[in-house]
Short mmCIF file of C-alpha atoms in Angstrom, two decimals:
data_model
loop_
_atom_site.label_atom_id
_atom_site.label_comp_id
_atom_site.label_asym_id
_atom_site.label_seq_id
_atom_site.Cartn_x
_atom_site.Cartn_y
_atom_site.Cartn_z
CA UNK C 1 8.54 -39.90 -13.49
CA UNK C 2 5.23 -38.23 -14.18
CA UNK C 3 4.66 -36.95 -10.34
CA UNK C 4 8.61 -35.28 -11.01
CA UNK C 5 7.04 -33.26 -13.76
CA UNK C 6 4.05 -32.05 -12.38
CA UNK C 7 5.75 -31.02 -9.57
CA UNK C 8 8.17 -29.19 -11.38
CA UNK C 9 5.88 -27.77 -13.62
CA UNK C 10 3.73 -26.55 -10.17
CA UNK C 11 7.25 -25.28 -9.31
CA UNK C 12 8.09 -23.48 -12.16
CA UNK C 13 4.61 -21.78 -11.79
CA UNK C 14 4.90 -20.97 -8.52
CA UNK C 15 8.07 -18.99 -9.20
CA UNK C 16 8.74 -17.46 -12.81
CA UNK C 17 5.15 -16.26 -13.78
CA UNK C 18 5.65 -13.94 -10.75
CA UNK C 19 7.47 -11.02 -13.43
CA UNK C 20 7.57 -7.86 -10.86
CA UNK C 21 6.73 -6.76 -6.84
CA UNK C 22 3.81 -5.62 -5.99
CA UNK C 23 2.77 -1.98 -5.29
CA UNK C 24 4.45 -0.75 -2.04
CA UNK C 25 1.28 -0.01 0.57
CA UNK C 26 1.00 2.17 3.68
CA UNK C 27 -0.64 0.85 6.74
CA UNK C 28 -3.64 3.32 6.34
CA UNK C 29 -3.95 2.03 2.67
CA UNK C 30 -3.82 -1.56 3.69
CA UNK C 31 -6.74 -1.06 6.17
CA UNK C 32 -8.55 0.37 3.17
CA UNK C 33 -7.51 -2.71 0.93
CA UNK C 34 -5.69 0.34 -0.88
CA UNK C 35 -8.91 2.52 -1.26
CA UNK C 36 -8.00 6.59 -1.08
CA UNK C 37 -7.51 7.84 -4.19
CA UNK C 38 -9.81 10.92 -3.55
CA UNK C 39 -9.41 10.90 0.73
CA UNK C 40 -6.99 14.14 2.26
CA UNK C 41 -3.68 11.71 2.86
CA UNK C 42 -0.33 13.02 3.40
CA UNK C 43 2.29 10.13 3.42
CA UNK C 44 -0.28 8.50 0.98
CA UNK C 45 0.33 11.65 -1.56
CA UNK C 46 3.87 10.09 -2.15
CA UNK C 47 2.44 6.84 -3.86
CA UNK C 48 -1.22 7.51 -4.50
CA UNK C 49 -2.85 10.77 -5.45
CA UNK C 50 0.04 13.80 -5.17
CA UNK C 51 -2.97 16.47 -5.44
CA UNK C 52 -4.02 16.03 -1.58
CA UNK C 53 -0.73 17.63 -0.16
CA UNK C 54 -2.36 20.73 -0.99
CA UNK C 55 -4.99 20.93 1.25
CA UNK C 56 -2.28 19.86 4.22
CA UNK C 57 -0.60 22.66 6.55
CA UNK C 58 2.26 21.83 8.66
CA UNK C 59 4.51 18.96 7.46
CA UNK C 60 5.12 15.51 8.97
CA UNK C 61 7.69 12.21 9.58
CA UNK C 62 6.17 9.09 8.45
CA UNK C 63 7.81 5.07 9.25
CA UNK C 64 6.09 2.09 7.19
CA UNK C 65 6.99 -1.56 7.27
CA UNK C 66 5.40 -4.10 6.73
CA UNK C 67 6.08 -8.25 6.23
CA UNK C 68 4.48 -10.43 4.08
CA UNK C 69 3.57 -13.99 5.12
CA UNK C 70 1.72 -16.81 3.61
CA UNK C 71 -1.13 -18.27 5.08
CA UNK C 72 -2.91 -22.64 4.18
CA UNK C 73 0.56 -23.79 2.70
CA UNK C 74 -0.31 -25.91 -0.05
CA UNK C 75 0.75 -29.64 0.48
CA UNK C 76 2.08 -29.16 -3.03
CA UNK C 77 4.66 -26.41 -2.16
CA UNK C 78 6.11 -28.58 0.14
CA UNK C 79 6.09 -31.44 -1.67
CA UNK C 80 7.85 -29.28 -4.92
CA UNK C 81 10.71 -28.03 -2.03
CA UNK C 82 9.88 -24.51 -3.08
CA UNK C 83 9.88 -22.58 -0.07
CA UNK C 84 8.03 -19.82 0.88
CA UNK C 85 10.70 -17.01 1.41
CA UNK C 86 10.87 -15.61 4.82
CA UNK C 87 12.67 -12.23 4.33
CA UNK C 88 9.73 -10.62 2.60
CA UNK C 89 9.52 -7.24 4.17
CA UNK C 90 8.85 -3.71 2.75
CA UNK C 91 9.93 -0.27 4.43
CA UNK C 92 9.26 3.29 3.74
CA UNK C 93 10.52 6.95 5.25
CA UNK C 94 8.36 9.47 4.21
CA UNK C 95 8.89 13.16 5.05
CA UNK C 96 6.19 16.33 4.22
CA UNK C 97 6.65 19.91 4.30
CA UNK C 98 3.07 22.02 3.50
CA UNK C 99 4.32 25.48 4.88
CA UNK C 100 4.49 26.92 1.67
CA UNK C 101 2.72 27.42 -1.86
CA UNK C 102 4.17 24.30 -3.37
CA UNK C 103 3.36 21.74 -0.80
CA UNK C 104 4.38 18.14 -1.51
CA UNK C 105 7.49 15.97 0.45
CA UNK C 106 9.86 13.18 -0.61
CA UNK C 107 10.11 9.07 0.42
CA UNK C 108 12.84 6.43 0.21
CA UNK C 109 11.03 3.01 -0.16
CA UNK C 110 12.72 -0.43 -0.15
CA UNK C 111 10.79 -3.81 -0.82
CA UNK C 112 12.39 -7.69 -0.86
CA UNK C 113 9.72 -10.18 -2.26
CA UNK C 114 9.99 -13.49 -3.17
CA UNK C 115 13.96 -12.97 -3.94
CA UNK C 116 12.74 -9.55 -5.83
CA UNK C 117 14.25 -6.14 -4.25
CA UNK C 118 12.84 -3.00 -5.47
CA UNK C 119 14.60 0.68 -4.11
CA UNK C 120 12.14 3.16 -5.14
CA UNK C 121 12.88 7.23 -4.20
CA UNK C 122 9.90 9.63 -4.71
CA UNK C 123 9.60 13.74 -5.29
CA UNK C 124 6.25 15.15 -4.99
CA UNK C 125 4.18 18.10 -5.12
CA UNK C 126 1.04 19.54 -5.56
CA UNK C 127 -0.80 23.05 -5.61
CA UNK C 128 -4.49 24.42 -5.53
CA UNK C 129 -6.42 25.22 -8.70
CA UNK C 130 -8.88 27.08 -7.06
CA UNK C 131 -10.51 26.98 -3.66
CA UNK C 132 -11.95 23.65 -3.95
CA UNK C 133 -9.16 21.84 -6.41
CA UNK C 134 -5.54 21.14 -6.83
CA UNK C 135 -3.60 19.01 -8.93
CA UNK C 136 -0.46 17.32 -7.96
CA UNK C 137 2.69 15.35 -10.22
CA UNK C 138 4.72 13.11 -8.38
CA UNK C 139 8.48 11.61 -10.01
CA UNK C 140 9.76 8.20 -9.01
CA UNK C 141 13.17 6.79 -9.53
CA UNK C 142 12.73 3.02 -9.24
CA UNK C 143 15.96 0.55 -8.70
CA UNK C 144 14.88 -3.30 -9.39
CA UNK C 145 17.04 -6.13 -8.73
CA UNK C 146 15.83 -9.62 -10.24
CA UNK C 147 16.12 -13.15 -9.30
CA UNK C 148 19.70 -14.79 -10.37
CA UNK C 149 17.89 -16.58 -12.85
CA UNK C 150 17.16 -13.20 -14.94
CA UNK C 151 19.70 -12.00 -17.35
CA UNK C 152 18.88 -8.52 -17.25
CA UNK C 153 18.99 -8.20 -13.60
CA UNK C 154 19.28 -4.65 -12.73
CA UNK C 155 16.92 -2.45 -14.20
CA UNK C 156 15.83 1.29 -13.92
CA UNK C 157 12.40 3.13 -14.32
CA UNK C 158 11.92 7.12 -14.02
CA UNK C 159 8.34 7.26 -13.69
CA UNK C 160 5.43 10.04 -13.02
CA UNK C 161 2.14 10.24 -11.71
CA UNK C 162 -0.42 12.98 -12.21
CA UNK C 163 -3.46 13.50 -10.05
CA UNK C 164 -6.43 15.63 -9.09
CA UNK C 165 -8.81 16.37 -5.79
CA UNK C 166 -11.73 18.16 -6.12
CA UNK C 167 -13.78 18.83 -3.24
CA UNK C 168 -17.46 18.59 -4.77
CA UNK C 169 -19.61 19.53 -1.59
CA UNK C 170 -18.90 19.69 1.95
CA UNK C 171 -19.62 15.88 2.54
CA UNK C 172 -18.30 14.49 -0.66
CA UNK C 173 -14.66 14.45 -2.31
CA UNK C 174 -13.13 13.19 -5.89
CA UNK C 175 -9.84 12.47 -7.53
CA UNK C 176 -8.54 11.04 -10.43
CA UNK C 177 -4.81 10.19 -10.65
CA UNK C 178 -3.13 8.51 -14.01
CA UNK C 179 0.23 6.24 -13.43
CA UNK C 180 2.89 6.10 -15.29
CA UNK C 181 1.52 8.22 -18.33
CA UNK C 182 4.64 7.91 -20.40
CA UNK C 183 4.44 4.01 -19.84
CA UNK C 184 8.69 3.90 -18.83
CA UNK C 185 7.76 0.42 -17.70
CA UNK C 186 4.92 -1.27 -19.50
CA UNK C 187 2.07 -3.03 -17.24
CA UNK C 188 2.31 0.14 -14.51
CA UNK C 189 0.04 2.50 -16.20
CA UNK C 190 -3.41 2.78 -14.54
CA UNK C 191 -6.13 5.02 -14.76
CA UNK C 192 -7.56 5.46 -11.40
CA UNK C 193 -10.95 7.78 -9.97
CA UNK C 194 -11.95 7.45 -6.44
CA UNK C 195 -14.91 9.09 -4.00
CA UNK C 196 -14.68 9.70 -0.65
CA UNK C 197 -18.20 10.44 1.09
CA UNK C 198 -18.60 11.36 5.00
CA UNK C 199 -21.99 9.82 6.09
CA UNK C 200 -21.76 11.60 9.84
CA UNK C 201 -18.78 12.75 11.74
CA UNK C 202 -18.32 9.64 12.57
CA UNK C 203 -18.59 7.05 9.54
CA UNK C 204 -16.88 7.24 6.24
CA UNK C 205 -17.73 5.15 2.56
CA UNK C 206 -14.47 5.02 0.30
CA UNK C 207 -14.56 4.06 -3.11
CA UNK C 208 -11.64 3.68 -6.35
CA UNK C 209 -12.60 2.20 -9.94
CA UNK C 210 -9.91 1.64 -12.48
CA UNK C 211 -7.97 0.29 -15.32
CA UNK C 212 -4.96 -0.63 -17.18
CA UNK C 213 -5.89 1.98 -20.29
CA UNK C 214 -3.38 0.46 -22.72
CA UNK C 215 -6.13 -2.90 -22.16
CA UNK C 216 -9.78 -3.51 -22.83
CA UNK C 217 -12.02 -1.84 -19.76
CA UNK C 218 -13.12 -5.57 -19.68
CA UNK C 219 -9.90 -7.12 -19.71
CA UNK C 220 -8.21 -4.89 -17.02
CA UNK C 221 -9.93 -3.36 -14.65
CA UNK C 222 -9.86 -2.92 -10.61
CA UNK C 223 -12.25 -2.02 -8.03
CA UNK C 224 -11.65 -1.01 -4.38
CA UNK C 225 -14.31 -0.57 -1.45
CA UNK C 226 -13.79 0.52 2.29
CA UNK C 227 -15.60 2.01 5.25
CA UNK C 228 -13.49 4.43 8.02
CA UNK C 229 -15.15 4.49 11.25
CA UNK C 230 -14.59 7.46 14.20
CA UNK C 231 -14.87 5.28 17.53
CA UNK C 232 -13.16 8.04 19.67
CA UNK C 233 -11.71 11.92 19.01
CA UNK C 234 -8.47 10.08 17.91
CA UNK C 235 -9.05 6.33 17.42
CA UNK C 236 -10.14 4.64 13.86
CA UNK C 237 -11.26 1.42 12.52
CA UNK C 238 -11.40 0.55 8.84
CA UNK C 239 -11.74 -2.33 6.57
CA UNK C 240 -11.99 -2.52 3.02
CA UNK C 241 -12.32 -5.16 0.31
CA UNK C 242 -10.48 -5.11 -3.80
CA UNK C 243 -10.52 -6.82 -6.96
CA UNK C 244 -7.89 -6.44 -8.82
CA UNK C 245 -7.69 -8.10 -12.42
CA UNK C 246 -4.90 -6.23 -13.48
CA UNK C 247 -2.20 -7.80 -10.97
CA UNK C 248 -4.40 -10.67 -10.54
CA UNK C 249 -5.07 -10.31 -7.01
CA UNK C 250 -8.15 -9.48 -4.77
CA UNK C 251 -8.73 -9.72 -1.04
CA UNK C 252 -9.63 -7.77 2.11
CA UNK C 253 -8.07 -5.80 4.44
CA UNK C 254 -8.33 -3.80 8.30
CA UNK C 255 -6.82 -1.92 10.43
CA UNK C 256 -7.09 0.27 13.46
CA UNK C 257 -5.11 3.71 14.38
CA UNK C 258 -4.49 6.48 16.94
CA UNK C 259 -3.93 10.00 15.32
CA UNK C 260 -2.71 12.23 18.03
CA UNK C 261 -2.19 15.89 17.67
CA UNK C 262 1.52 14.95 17.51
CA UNK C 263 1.96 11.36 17.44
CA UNK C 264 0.32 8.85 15.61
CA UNK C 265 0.47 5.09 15.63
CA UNK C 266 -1.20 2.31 12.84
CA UNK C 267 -1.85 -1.22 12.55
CA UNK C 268 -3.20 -3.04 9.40
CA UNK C 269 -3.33 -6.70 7.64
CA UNK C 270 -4.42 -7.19 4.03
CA UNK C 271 -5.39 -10.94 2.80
CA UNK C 272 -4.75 -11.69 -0.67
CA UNK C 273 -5.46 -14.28 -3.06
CA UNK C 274 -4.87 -15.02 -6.51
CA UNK C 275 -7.20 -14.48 -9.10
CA UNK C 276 -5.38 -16.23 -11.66
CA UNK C 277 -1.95 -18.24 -12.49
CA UNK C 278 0.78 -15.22 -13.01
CA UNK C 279 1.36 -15.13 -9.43
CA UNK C 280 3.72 -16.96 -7.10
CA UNK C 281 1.14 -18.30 -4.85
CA UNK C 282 -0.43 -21.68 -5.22
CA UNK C 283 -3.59 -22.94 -5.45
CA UNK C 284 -5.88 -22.10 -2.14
CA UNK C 285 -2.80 -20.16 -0.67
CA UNK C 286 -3.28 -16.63 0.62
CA UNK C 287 -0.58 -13.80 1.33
CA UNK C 288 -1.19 -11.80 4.17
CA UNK C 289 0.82 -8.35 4.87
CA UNK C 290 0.73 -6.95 8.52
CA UNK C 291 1.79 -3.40 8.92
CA UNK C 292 2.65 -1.25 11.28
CA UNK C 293 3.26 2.36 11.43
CA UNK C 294 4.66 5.60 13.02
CA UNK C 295 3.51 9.59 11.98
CA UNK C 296 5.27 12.39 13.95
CA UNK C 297 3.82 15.98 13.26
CA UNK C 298 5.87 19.23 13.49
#
């Protein structure tokens, strides 16, 4: 009787302290181990920093999916009969136009994870503030569907994201973007400032700090760290590691990608593990997301 209740009890912690899905990642930010908030992205303006659109010409057609696996099963899971699910898989259609003076795009996002599905549709834009700075405000509509086990199952966020990128010298860039200012669905707000610094032509440092501001700095705080290296014209490699204390998750991740003049293709994995026991993982378990990617420019 007493190995029945720890097992459920591992269960039930598996499962229900897991409250929401995780934020939905490109394949360039999961090489980074989601570092960028100050790097010149353009599908990444949609769910990171909306100020770099500005400093884009031309627009662009972006395809991201990734899947989410799990990697040393606990003995435990198995033995509780709560199975890993298999259908976890994110997806996202980003389109950018920067031919005019308001430059910016939209996205359609969809994400099932661990029997959570999230529809998420995204309008932003962004303009200079001078030769050297622009700010940028991005509005998402966000469609959750919870587990059969939640009352409230369907639920609806409109929620904004303001941001800045100031280009402080030739070699060396900053932004600052703040999530979910008006807090539509408490735990999203962050406070987020990022560096990006170009060593050589070649070789790249990349660097976020922030923090849940409604929580002690101390309390809630995250940290991300990369490196982008320029083997070729067109070809990159990256890797990056995070802490993250505020969704209780930290981890590395790499990737490699071709960036034609037209065409561009991307491959990334990000390893995750749990920092502490409001996850759905168990003990010694990782996740691991593998990406792949598609960018046509017109």
């Amino acid at each position: 009787m007493k190995k029945v209740i720890i097992l459920a009890a591992l269960c039930l912690m598996g499962q229900s302290a897991w409250a929401q899905i995780r934020d939905f990642q490109t394949t360039r930010l999961m090489s980074t181990a989601g570092a960028g908030v100050a790097s010149i992205l353009s599908t990444e303006a949609a769910i990171l920093n909306p100020a770099s659109s500005a400093f884009f010409s031309g627009s662009s057609f972006s395809y991201q999916g990734y899947s989410t696996s799990l990697k040393d099963e606990n003995d435990l899971r198995k033995a509780a009969g709560d199975e890993f699910p298999g259908s976890n898989r994110s997806q996202g259609a980003f389109l950018s136009d920067h031919s005019g003076e308001i430059k910016g795009g939209v996205a359609y996002l969809t994400q099932d994870e661990n029997s959570f599905e999230r529809e998420r549709m995204v309008l932003h834009g962004s303009a200079p503030m001078g030769p050297s700075t622009a700010m940028g405000v991005s509005y998402n509509y966000v469609q959750d569907t919870l587990p059969n086990s939640y009352q409230d199952r369907h639920q609806t966020h409109h929620q904004l994201s303001l941001g800045m990128t100031h280009f402080a010298a030739d070699d060396m860039i900053l932004g600052i973007v703040i999530l979910d200012p008006t807090r539509t669905n408490a735990g999203d707000e962050r406070l987020i400032a990022g560096f990006q610094y170009t060593l050589t032509n070649r070789f790249m440092l990349i660097g976020d700090v922030g923090t849940q501001y409604t929580k002690a700095w101390s309390e809630k705080y995250l940290w991300r760290a990369a490196v982008q290296l320029n083997i070729f014209s067109d070809f990159f490699v990256r890797v990056g590691q995070f802490y993250d204390n505020v969704t209780e998750f930290k981890g590395t991740g790499w990737g490699v990608s071709w960036i034609g003049p037209r065409l561009g293709v991307e491959f990334a994995q990000k390893y995750s593990d749990q920092i502490g026991d409001g996850n759905y993982i168990y003990e010694d378990e990782s996740l691991v997301d593998t990406s792949l990617s598609a960018i046509i420019k017109f």
